[in-house]
Short mmCIF file of C-alpha atoms and ligand atoms in Angstrom, two decimals:
data_model
loop_
_atom_site.label_atom_id
_atom_site.label_comp_id
_atom_site.label_asym_id
_atom_site.label_seq_id
_atom_site.Cartn_x
_atom_site.Cartn_y
_atom_site.Cartn_z
CA MET A 9 -34.35 -41.21 138.35
CA THR A 10 -33.73 -42.34 141.90
CA ASP A 11 -30.71 -40.54 143.24
CA LYS A 12 -31.49 -40.61 146.97
CA ILE A 13 -31.72 -44.41 146.93
CA ARG A 14 -28.35 -45.74 145.86
CA TYR A 15 -25.40 -47.94 146.73
CA GLU A 16 -22.47 -46.80 148.81
CA GLN A 17 -19.69 -49.36 148.97
CA ASN A 18 -22.12 -51.96 147.68
CA LEU A 19 -24.61 -51.37 150.49
CA LEU A 20 -28.03 -49.97 149.59
CA HIS A 21 -28.72 -46.62 151.28
CA VAL A 22 -31.85 -44.53 151.62
CA GLU A 23 -30.34 -41.05 151.75
CA ASP A 24 -27.54 -41.42 154.33
CA ILE A 25 -28.84 -44.53 156.10
CA PRO A 26 -27.93 -48.12 155.19
CA ALA A 27 -31.14 -49.98 154.30
CA ALA A 28 -29.96 -52.99 156.33
CA ASP A 29 -29.90 -50.83 159.50
CA LEU A 30 -33.49 -49.74 158.84
CA ALA A 31 -34.63 -53.35 158.37
CA GLU A 32 -32.80 -54.37 161.53
CA LYS A 33 -34.28 -51.58 163.59
CA PHE A 34 -37.85 -51.51 162.28
CA GLY A 35 -38.36 -55.05 160.96
CA THR A 36 -39.60 -56.29 157.58
CA PRO A 37 -41.57 -55.95 155.39
CA LEU A 38 -40.91 -52.22 155.67
CA TYR A 39 -41.85 -49.26 153.51
CA VAL A 40 -39.13 -46.61 153.53
CA TYR A 41 -39.52 -43.20 151.89
CA SER A 42 -36.89 -40.60 151.08
CA GLY A 43 -38.09 -37.07 151.82
CA GLY A 44 -35.29 -35.73 149.64
CA GLN A 45 -36.44 -37.72 146.63
CA ILE A 46 -39.99 -36.37 146.99
CA ALA A 47 -38.61 -32.82 147.19
CA ARG A 48 -36.44 -33.44 144.13
CA ASN A 49 -39.30 -34.75 141.99
CA PHE A 50 -41.67 -32.02 143.13
CA GLY A 51 -38.97 -29.45 142.36
CA LEU A 52 -38.59 -30.80 138.81
CA LEU A 53 -42.33 -30.43 138.22
CA GLN A 54 -42.37 -26.95 139.72
CA LYS A 55 -39.46 -25.86 137.56
CA ALA A 56 -40.92 -27.24 134.33
CA PHE A 57 -44.39 -25.78 134.94
CA SER A 58 -43.03 -22.40 136.04
CA VAL A 59 -43.27 -21.44 132.34
CA ILE A 60 -47.04 -21.27 132.91
CA PRO A 61 -47.69 -18.26 135.13
CA GLY A 62 -49.64 -19.24 138.26
CA ALA A 63 -49.70 -22.97 137.39
CA LYS A 64 -50.81 -25.09 140.34
CA ILE A 65 -49.62 -28.55 141.28
CA LEU A 66 -52.26 -30.52 143.17
CA TYR A 67 -50.88 -33.72 144.68
CA ALA A 68 -53.17 -36.72 144.06
CA LEU A 69 -53.47 -38.20 147.56
CA LYS A 70 -54.53 -41.61 146.33
CA ALA A 71 -50.90 -42.36 145.39
CA ASN A 72 -49.79 -42.17 149.02
CA SER A 73 -51.77 -40.58 151.81
CA ASN A 74 -49.46 -41.11 154.74
CA PRO A 75 -50.06 -37.97 156.85
CA GLU A 76 -46.33 -37.24 157.26
CA ILE A 77 -45.78 -37.49 153.52
CA LEU A 78 -48.75 -35.18 153.02
CA ARG A 79 -47.27 -32.66 155.44
CA HIS A 80 -43.98 -32.83 153.55
CA ILE A 81 -45.62 -32.34 150.14
CA CYS A 82 -47.80 -29.51 151.50
CA SER A 83 -44.67 -27.76 152.81
CA LEU A 84 -43.20 -27.92 149.29
CA GLY A 85 -46.10 -25.79 148.01
CA ALA A 86 -48.59 -28.29 146.57
CA GLY A 87 -52.37 -28.22 146.67
CA ALA A 88 -54.32 -31.47 147.01
CA ASP A 89 -56.43 -33.59 144.66
CA THR A 90 -58.77 -35.79 146.69
CA VAL A 91 -61.47 -38.36 145.95
CA SER A 92 -63.25 -38.91 149.25
CA ALA A 93 -64.19 -37.32 152.55
CA GLY A 94 -61.34 -39.40 154.02
CA GLU A 95 -58.77 -37.82 151.72
CA ILE A 96 -60.14 -34.31 152.36
CA PHE A 97 -59.91 -35.01 156.09
CA LEU A 98 -56.28 -36.15 155.77
CA ALA A 99 -55.36 -33.21 153.52
CA LEU A 100 -56.83 -30.65 155.93
CA ARG A 101 -55.20 -32.34 158.91
CA SER A 102 -51.85 -32.26 157.11
CA GLY A 103 -51.97 -28.52 156.52
CA PHE A 104 -53.45 -28.06 153.04
CA ALA A 105 -55.60 -24.93 152.86
CA PRO A 106 -59.26 -25.75 152.00
CA GLY A 107 -59.12 -23.54 148.92
CA SER A 108 -56.16 -25.54 147.55
CA ILE A 109 -58.07 -28.84 147.65
CA SER A 110 -60.22 -30.30 144.88
CA LEU A 111 -62.61 -33.24 145.15
CA ALA A 112 -62.90 -35.59 142.17
CA GLY A 113 -64.41 -39.06 141.81
CA VAL A 114 -67.08 -40.71 139.70
CA GLY A 115 -69.18 -41.84 142.68
CA LYS A 116 -69.20 -39.20 145.39
CA THR A 117 -71.57 -39.97 148.23
CA ASP A 118 -73.71 -37.28 149.84
CA LEU A 119 -71.31 -37.48 152.77
CA ASP A 120 -68.32 -36.72 150.50
CA ILE A 121 -70.17 -33.76 148.94
CA ASP A 122 -71.41 -32.38 152.28
CA PHE A 123 -67.95 -32.73 153.78
CA ALA A 124 -66.38 -30.82 150.86
CA LEU A 125 -69.03 -28.09 150.98
CA SER A 126 -68.94 -27.60 154.72
CA ARG A 127 -65.13 -27.43 154.76
CA GLY A 128 -65.02 -24.84 151.96
CA ILE A 129 -63.06 -27.03 149.53
CA GLY A 130 -61.78 -25.18 146.44
CA THR A 131 -63.43 -27.17 143.66
CA ILE A 132 -65.84 -30.05 143.35
CA ILE A 133 -65.19 -31.85 140.08
CA VAL A 134 -68.51 -33.09 138.74
CA GLU A 135 -68.66 -36.14 136.47
CA SER A 136 -72.33 -36.40 135.39
CA ASN A 137 -75.59 -34.46 134.99
CA GLU A 138 -77.16 -36.34 137.85
CA GLU A 139 -74.23 -35.55 140.14
CA LEU A 140 -74.47 -31.87 139.18
CA LYS A 141 -78.07 -31.85 140.36
CA VAL A 142 -77.16 -33.55 143.64
CA VAL A 143 -74.31 -31.08 144.30
CA SER A 144 -76.71 -28.20 143.71
CA GLU A 145 -79.26 -29.72 146.09
CA ARG A 146 -76.69 -30.42 148.79
CA ALA A 147 -75.25 -26.89 148.46
CA SER A 148 -78.72 -25.42 148.74
CA ALA A 149 -79.50 -27.59 151.81
CA LEU A 150 -76.30 -26.37 153.48
CA GLY A 151 -76.82 -22.75 152.42
CA ARG A 152 -73.61 -22.77 150.38
CA THR A 153 -72.52 -22.17 146.82
CA ALA A 154 -70.54 -25.02 145.29
CA THR A 155 -67.57 -24.06 143.13
CA VAL A 156 -67.66 -26.67 140.42
CA SER A 157 -65.51 -27.93 137.57
CA LEU A 158 -66.80 -30.33 134.95
CA ARG A 159 -64.75 -33.40 134.22
CA ILE A 160 -64.88 -33.96 130.51
CA ASN A 161 -64.03 -37.25 128.89
CA PRO A 162 -61.97 -36.27 125.84
CA ASP A 163 -62.03 -39.76 124.27
CA VAL A 164 -58.24 -40.03 124.16
CA ASP A 165 -56.29 -43.28 124.39
CA ALA A 166 -53.60 -42.81 127.05
CA ARG A 167 -51.83 -45.93 125.72
CA THR A 168 -51.21 -47.24 129.21
CA HIS A 169 -52.39 -50.37 131.06
CA PRO A 170 -56.15 -50.76 130.38
CA HIS A 171 -56.88 -50.88 134.14
CA ILE A 172 -55.53 -47.33 134.56
CA SER A 173 -56.77 -45.81 131.33
CA THR A 174 -59.60 -43.35 131.97
CA GLY A 175 -59.96 -41.02 128.99
CA LEU A 176 -61.82 -43.20 126.49
CA LYS A 177 -65.53 -42.63 126.00
CA GLU A 178 -66.27 -46.23 126.97
CA ASN A 179 -64.63 -45.60 130.39
CA LYS A 180 -66.87 -44.62 133.30
CA PHE A 181 -65.10 -41.32 133.88
CA GLY A 182 -66.19 -37.77 133.06
CA ILE A 183 -68.87 -36.33 130.81
CA ASN A 184 -68.66 -37.20 127.12
CA ILE A 185 -67.03 -34.18 125.48
CA ASP A 186 -69.84 -33.97 122.90
CA LYS A 187 -72.44 -33.60 125.66
CA ALA A 188 -70.46 -31.51 128.15
CA GLY A 189 -71.39 -28.16 126.54
CA GLU A 190 -75.05 -28.78 127.42
CA THR A 191 -74.10 -29.71 130.98
CA ALA A 192 -72.08 -26.49 131.29
CA ALA A 193 -74.99 -24.44 129.97
CA ARG A 194 -77.24 -26.08 132.56
CA ALA A 195 -74.67 -25.56 135.36
CA VAL A 196 -74.39 -21.80 134.86
CA LYS A 197 -78.15 -21.46 135.31
CA MET A 198 -78.30 -23.58 138.46
CA LYS A 199 -78.81 -22.17 141.90
CA ASN A 200 -75.96 -22.67 144.37
CA ILE A 201 -73.54 -23.66 141.59
CA GLU A 202 -70.66 -21.54 140.39
CA LEU A 203 -69.08 -23.15 137.34
CA VAL A 204 -65.38 -22.25 137.51
CA GLY A 205 -63.52 -24.77 135.48
CA ILE A 206 -63.03 -27.89 133.46
CA HIS A 207 -61.05 -30.98 134.27
CA SER A 208 -59.72 -33.98 132.41
CA HIS A 209 -57.60 -36.98 133.40
CA ILE A 210 -56.80 -39.50 130.69
CA GLY A 211 -54.99 -42.18 132.67
CA SER A 212 -52.02 -43.06 134.80
CA GLN A 213 -48.41 -44.10 134.09
CA VAL A 214 -48.57 -42.32 130.73
CA THR A 215 -45.14 -42.41 129.11
CA GLU A 216 -45.76 -40.66 125.77
CA HIS A 217 -46.47 -37.04 124.91
CA ALA A 218 -49.05 -37.66 122.21
CA PRO A 219 -52.01 -38.55 124.50
CA PHE A 220 -51.47 -35.38 126.54
CA GLU A 221 -51.31 -33.36 123.32
CA GLU A 222 -54.53 -34.91 122.03
CA ALA A 223 -56.27 -34.25 125.35
CA ALA A 224 -55.03 -30.63 125.40
CA ASP A 225 -56.32 -30.15 121.84
CA SER A 226 -59.76 -31.46 122.85
CA ILE A 227 -59.85 -29.29 125.97
CA ARG A 228 -58.91 -26.24 123.90
CA LYS A 229 -61.68 -26.92 121.44
CA PHE A 230 -64.13 -27.37 124.30
CA VAL A 231 -63.09 -24.09 125.99
CA LEU A 232 -63.59 -22.27 122.68
CA ASP A 233 -67.05 -23.88 122.31
CA LEU A 234 -67.94 -22.70 125.80
CA LYS A 235 -66.81 -19.18 124.91
CA LYS A 236 -69.21 -19.28 121.95
CA ARG A 237 -71.97 -20.12 124.43
CA GLY A 238 -70.88 -17.11 126.50
CA ILE A 239 -69.39 -19.27 129.26
CA GLU A 240 -65.97 -18.19 130.56
CA ILE A 241 -64.03 -20.50 132.84
CA LYS A 242 -61.27 -19.64 135.28
CA GLN A 243 -59.52 -22.98 135.78
CA ILE A 244 -58.33 -25.83 133.59
CA ASP A 245 -57.10 -28.94 135.39
CA VAL A 246 -55.36 -31.31 133.00
CA GLY A 247 -55.17 -34.17 135.50
CA GLY A 248 -52.26 -36.36 136.50
CA GLY A 249 -50.77 -39.42 134.89
CA ILE A 250 -47.12 -38.54 134.29
CA GLY A 251 -45.34 -41.88 134.18
CA VAL A 252 -42.10 -42.86 135.87
CA ARG A 253 -39.36 -45.28 134.86
CA TYR A 254 -39.58 -48.50 136.83
CA ARG A 255 -36.76 -50.31 135.01
CA ASN A 256 -33.12 -49.55 135.85
CA ALA A 257 -34.21 -47.25 138.69
CA ILE A 258 -30.77 -47.98 140.09
CA LYS A 259 -27.91 -48.62 137.70
CA HIS A 260 -24.78 -50.33 138.96
CA ASP A 261 -22.03 -52.46 137.42
CA LEU A 262 -23.05 -55.34 139.65
CA LEU A 263 -26.74 -55.19 138.64
CA PRO A 264 -28.18 -56.55 135.40
CA VAL A 265 -29.35 -53.97 132.88
CA GLU A 266 -33.14 -54.24 132.62
CA LYS A 267 -34.49 -54.51 129.09
CA LYS A 268 -37.46 -52.56 127.65
CA GLU A 269 -36.73 -49.49 129.75
CA GLU A 270 -39.81 -47.25 129.74
CA PRO A 271 -39.65 -43.91 127.92
CA VAL A 272 -40.19 -40.94 130.20
CA ILE A 273 -42.06 -37.74 129.59
CA ASN A 274 -39.94 -34.65 129.08
CA LEU A 275 -41.53 -32.32 131.63
CA ASN A 276 -40.43 -29.15 129.83
CA SER A 277 -42.04 -30.30 126.57
CA LEU A 278 -45.18 -31.34 128.43
CA ALA A 279 -45.45 -27.95 130.12
CA LYS A 280 -45.00 -26.29 126.73
CA VAL A 281 -47.71 -28.45 125.13
CA ILE A 282 -50.12 -27.40 127.87
CA LYS A 283 -49.05 -23.75 127.85
CA ASP A 284 -49.31 -23.41 124.07
CA ARG A 285 -52.77 -24.94 123.85
CA LEU A 286 -54.44 -23.94 127.08
CA SER A 287 -53.33 -20.41 127.95
CA PHE A 288 -56.43 -18.22 128.08
CA PRO A 289 -56.52 -14.81 129.74
CA GLY A 290 -57.79 -14.98 133.32
CA CYS A 291 -57.66 -18.77 133.38
CA GLU A 292 -55.44 -20.71 135.76
CA ILE A 293 -53.89 -24.08 134.86
CA ALA A 294 -53.50 -27.00 137.28
CA ILE A 295 -52.02 -30.47 137.10
CA GLU A 296 -52.68 -33.23 139.61
CA PRO A 297 -49.89 -35.79 139.58
CA GLY A 298 -49.53 -38.43 142.26
CA ARG A 299 -47.10 -41.08 141.06
CA TYR A 300 -44.49 -38.66 139.69
CA ILE A 301 -44.14 -36.98 143.08
CA VAL A 302 -43.85 -40.04 145.32
CA ALA A 303 -43.17 -43.27 143.37
CA GLU A 304 -39.39 -43.03 143.22
CA SER A 305 -39.08 -42.09 146.87
CA GLY A 306 -40.25 -45.46 148.19
CA VAL A 307 -38.64 -48.87 148.68
CA LEU A 308 -40.13 -51.97 150.22
CA LEU A 309 -37.55 -53.88 152.22
CA THR A 310 -38.29 -57.56 152.51
CA ARG A 311 -36.38 -60.57 153.82
CA VAL A 312 -35.89 -63.90 152.08
CA LEU A 313 -37.77 -66.60 153.96
CA TYR A 314 -37.10 -69.64 151.80
CA ARG A 315 -35.60 -70.81 148.54
CA LYS A 316 -37.11 -73.61 146.54
CA GLU A 317 -36.98 -75.13 143.09
CA SER A 318 -39.70 -76.70 141.05
CA ALA A 319 -39.73 -77.80 137.41
CA GLY A 320 -36.32 -76.16 137.00
CA ARG A 321 -37.61 -72.82 138.31
CA ARG A 322 -35.95 -70.99 141.19
CA PHE A 323 -38.37 -69.45 143.69
CA ILE A 324 -37.37 -66.88 146.29
CA VAL A 325 -40.09 -66.65 148.94
CA VAL A 326 -39.96 -63.30 150.74
CA ASP A 327 -41.82 -61.98 153.78
CA ALA A 328 -43.74 -59.28 151.83
CA GLY A 329 -46.85 -60.34 149.97
CA MET A 330 -49.33 -59.00 147.44
CA ASN A 331 -51.32 -57.61 150.37
CA ASP A 332 -48.36 -55.29 151.14
CA MET A 333 -47.65 -54.30 147.53
CA MET A 334 -50.22 -55.27 144.98
CA ARG A 335 -49.01 -53.65 141.77
CA HIS A 336 -47.51 -56.79 140.24
CA ALA A 337 -50.50 -58.93 141.14
CA LEU A 338 -52.95 -56.34 139.82
CA TYR A 339 -51.27 -54.95 136.70
CA SER A 340 -48.27 -57.27 136.16
CA ALA A 341 -46.38 -54.11 137.01
CA TYR A 342 -42.60 -54.25 136.82
CA HIS A 343 -40.54 -53.17 139.83
CA GLN A 344 -36.78 -53.48 139.98
CA ILE A 345 -35.69 -55.77 142.81
CA VAL A 346 -32.18 -55.39 144.18
CA PRO A 347 -30.17 -57.04 146.93
CA VAL A 348 -29.52 -54.78 149.90
CA LYS A 349 -25.91 -56.02 149.86
CA LEU A 350 -24.37 -56.28 146.40
CA LYS A 351 -22.08 -59.22 145.68
CA ASP A 352 -20.14 -60.09 142.57
CA SER A 353 -21.82 -63.49 142.31
CA GLY A 354 -23.48 -63.45 138.87
CA PHE A 355 -27.20 -63.83 138.18
CA SER A 356 -29.72 -66.45 137.32
CA PRO A 357 -33.48 -66.27 136.72
CA ALA A 358 -35.81 -66.49 139.71
CA ASP A 359 -39.42 -65.80 140.67
CA VAL A 360 -39.72 -63.56 143.71
CA VAL A 361 -42.95 -64.55 145.43
CA GLY A 362 -44.81 -63.72 148.60
CA PRO A 363 -46.47 -65.93 151.23
CA VAL A 364 -50.09 -65.29 150.18
CA CYS A 365 -52.24 -68.15 148.94
CA GLU A 366 -52.61 -66.90 145.37
CA THR A 367 -50.48 -67.77 142.36
CA THR A 368 -50.54 -64.10 141.41
CA ASP A 369 -48.74 -63.23 144.67
CA ALA A 370 -45.39 -62.42 143.06
CA PHE A 371 -43.13 -59.41 142.65
CA ALA A 372 -41.10 -60.68 139.71
CA VAL A 373 -41.25 -63.61 137.33
CA GLN A 374 -38.11 -65.13 135.81
CA ARG A 375 -35.99 -62.16 136.77
CA GLU A 376 -32.17 -62.15 136.70
CA LEU A 377 -31.18 -62.11 140.36
CA PRO A 378 -28.05 -62.90 142.36
CA ALA A 379 -27.76 -65.86 144.70
CA LEU A 380 -29.99 -65.16 147.69
CA ASN A 381 -30.14 -67.08 150.95
CA ARG A 382 -32.60 -67.30 153.80
CA GLY A 383 -32.34 -64.08 155.82
CA ASP A 384 -30.96 -61.93 152.99
CA LEU A 385 -32.62 -58.59 152.41
CA VAL A 386 -33.90 -57.35 149.09
CA ALA A 387 -35.47 -54.03 148.15
CA ILE A 388 -38.43 -53.67 145.80
CA LEU A 389 -37.95 -50.25 144.23
CA THR A 390 -40.23 -47.42 143.12
CA VAL A 391 -43.08 -48.33 145.46
CA GLY A 392 -43.78 -44.86 146.91
CA ALA A 393 -46.96 -44.55 144.81
CA TYR A 394 -49.84 -47.03 144.99
CA GLY A 395 -47.83 -49.25 147.33
CA TYR A 396 -49.07 -48.80 150.88
CA SER A 397 -52.15 -46.91 149.67
CA ILE A 398 -53.58 -50.06 148.08
CA ALA A 399 -52.24 -52.50 150.67
CA SER A 400 -54.73 -54.74 152.45
CA ASN A 401 -54.96 -57.25 155.27
CA TYR A 402 -55.60 -60.19 152.93
CA ASN A 403 -54.67 -63.51 154.53
CA SER A 404 -55.05 -61.62 157.85
CA ARG A 405 -51.60 -60.16 157.49
CA PRO A 406 -50.97 -56.99 159.52
CA LYS A 407 -49.84 -54.10 157.31
CA PRO A 408 -46.15 -53.14 157.37
CA ALA A 409 -44.64 -50.08 159.06
CA GLU A 410 -43.70 -46.94 157.13
CA VAL A 411 -40.49 -45.03 157.80
CA PHE A 412 -39.60 -41.55 156.55
CA VAL A 413 -35.95 -40.73 155.97
CA GLU A 414 -34.32 -37.34 155.59
CA LYS A 415 -30.54 -37.33 155.36
CA ASP A 416 -29.37 -39.32 158.42
CA SER A 417 -32.64 -39.27 160.33
CA ALA A 418 -35.30 -41.98 160.13
CA ARG A 419 -38.64 -41.99 161.90
CA VAL A 420 -41.61 -44.28 161.90
CA VAL A 421 -44.54 -42.50 160.25
CA ARG A 422 -46.94 -45.41 160.60
CA ASP A 423 -46.58 -48.24 163.07
CA ARG A 424 -46.55 -51.82 161.91
CA GLU A 425 -49.99 -53.26 162.56
CA THR A 426 -50.28 -55.88 165.27
CA LEU A 427 -52.48 -58.95 165.47
CA ASP A 428 -54.86 -56.94 167.67
CA ASP A 429 -55.36 -54.51 164.78
CA LEU A 430 -56.92 -57.35 162.84
CA ILE A 431 -59.88 -57.45 165.20
N1 LIG B 524 -56.32 -37.42 138.96
C1 LIG B 524 -57.27 -38.36 138.83
C2 LIG B 524 -58.65 -37.95 138.54
C3 LIG B 524 -56.94 -39.72 138.93
O1 LIG B 524 -57.87 -40.64 138.76
C4 LIG B 524 -55.60 -40.09 139.21
C5 LIG B 524 -55.22 -41.49 139.33
C6 LIG B 524 -54.64 -39.06 139.36
C7 LIG B 524 -55.04 -37.74 139.22
C8 LIG B 524 -53.21 -39.34 139.66
O2 LIG B 524 -52.60 -40.09 138.65
P1 LIG B 524 -51.00 -40.31 138.67
O3 LIG B 524 -50.33 -38.99 138.45
O4 LIG B 524 -50.65 -40.89 139.99
O5 LIG B 524 -50.75 -41.27 137.57
N2 LIG B 524 -53.25 -48.03 141.21
C9 LIG B 524 -52.72 -47.70 139.91
C10 LIG B 524 -52.90 -46.26 139.56
C11 LIG B 524 -54.34 -45.79 139.63
C12 LIG B 524 -54.49 -44.34 139.29
C13 LIG B 524 -55.85 -43.86 139.55
N3 LIG B 524 -56.05 -42.46 139.27
C14 LIG B 524 -51.25 -48.11 139.84
O6 LIG B 524 -50.74 -48.68 140.81
O7 LIG B 524 -50.59 -47.92 138.82
#
């Protein structure tokens, strides 16, 4: 639920600041984040998982790695889940302690591994036998011991979009759960490797409990198998993936009610599922959500450039494109789109499209929207996760600015790119 992004007297506000003022001052397209919303969502996770003594929340940087957002999330008490030397670099620079950082990823380069080892990163999450060997070699070359977790692939269907489903055995991720026992047995005998844990991540934007339950059951079985082999682990990381509700993020009498609202995970039940199945003496539990922490904090403000009609279809051309926010183009993802100034003018279907030379460059197709004119502002909601972090310069478009809002203060946390930045 987005409660820091809301209407006051029919004007959209991010915390205490009218969105129109932000667009006026900083230009469009503009990413705006609410620090309060991030704190609220992180607090809900912390509260729910407090039933598991010592549970750790590692923020998955890939969702949004703006350094100021990282600093904010670090100050709330999170660790960091990274997938590259670049993310480790940003996490360290933003205040995360090396020991609170893990490095995952199916294709770590030697540079990624060396960077993690030399910076004393908490855990390297290994995804194959060959990688295990390379980590051991790199650790030996650097005179270090690598603390390692094994990512197992539990063969669980996360029932999410196929592009962001990772826990099936035909996916490239992790070590097949039937083979992982042998890998663990090998790891404990290897020089320069300390096997500390196991890891699993079944997918992203998961909205049902059952896949998490199935994964937890598989992990439990695997931990018990390891015990039979005499291998004790100290950490279980159950991954990220907690979905958010994109539809009806803001409810208002003057906005249409969006159909097919997504179910949301009950965090207390999820924590209980994990606690009941995965509590082992001397073993710490971690989760690594990205989207849940940041998605609802972000809006993308964009201005209407043109209106046009073709074959009876209404098109609203805005100044943001798929290069700025790719989720609809990539996954047909749904994001609520609202006018910055609400009017009682009724709705009619429209396609909200960007300027990029691709038919897939759209933010909404046949969506009920109010009358919009050139120059009007609209907000694309719930873009705090996988918005800016997967933006590009396609069509040689400079990337937008990012602004961080807390109460009545707003500051630019990344400048808008200029044409010179394209060179
Ligand atoms: N841990 C691992 C190993 C992951 O691969 C991911 C996401 C996460 C944690 C965080 O998942 P989250 O809690 O944010 O769902 N670009 C896509 C999402 C890709 C997710 C990739 N991995 C999107 O826009 O929906």
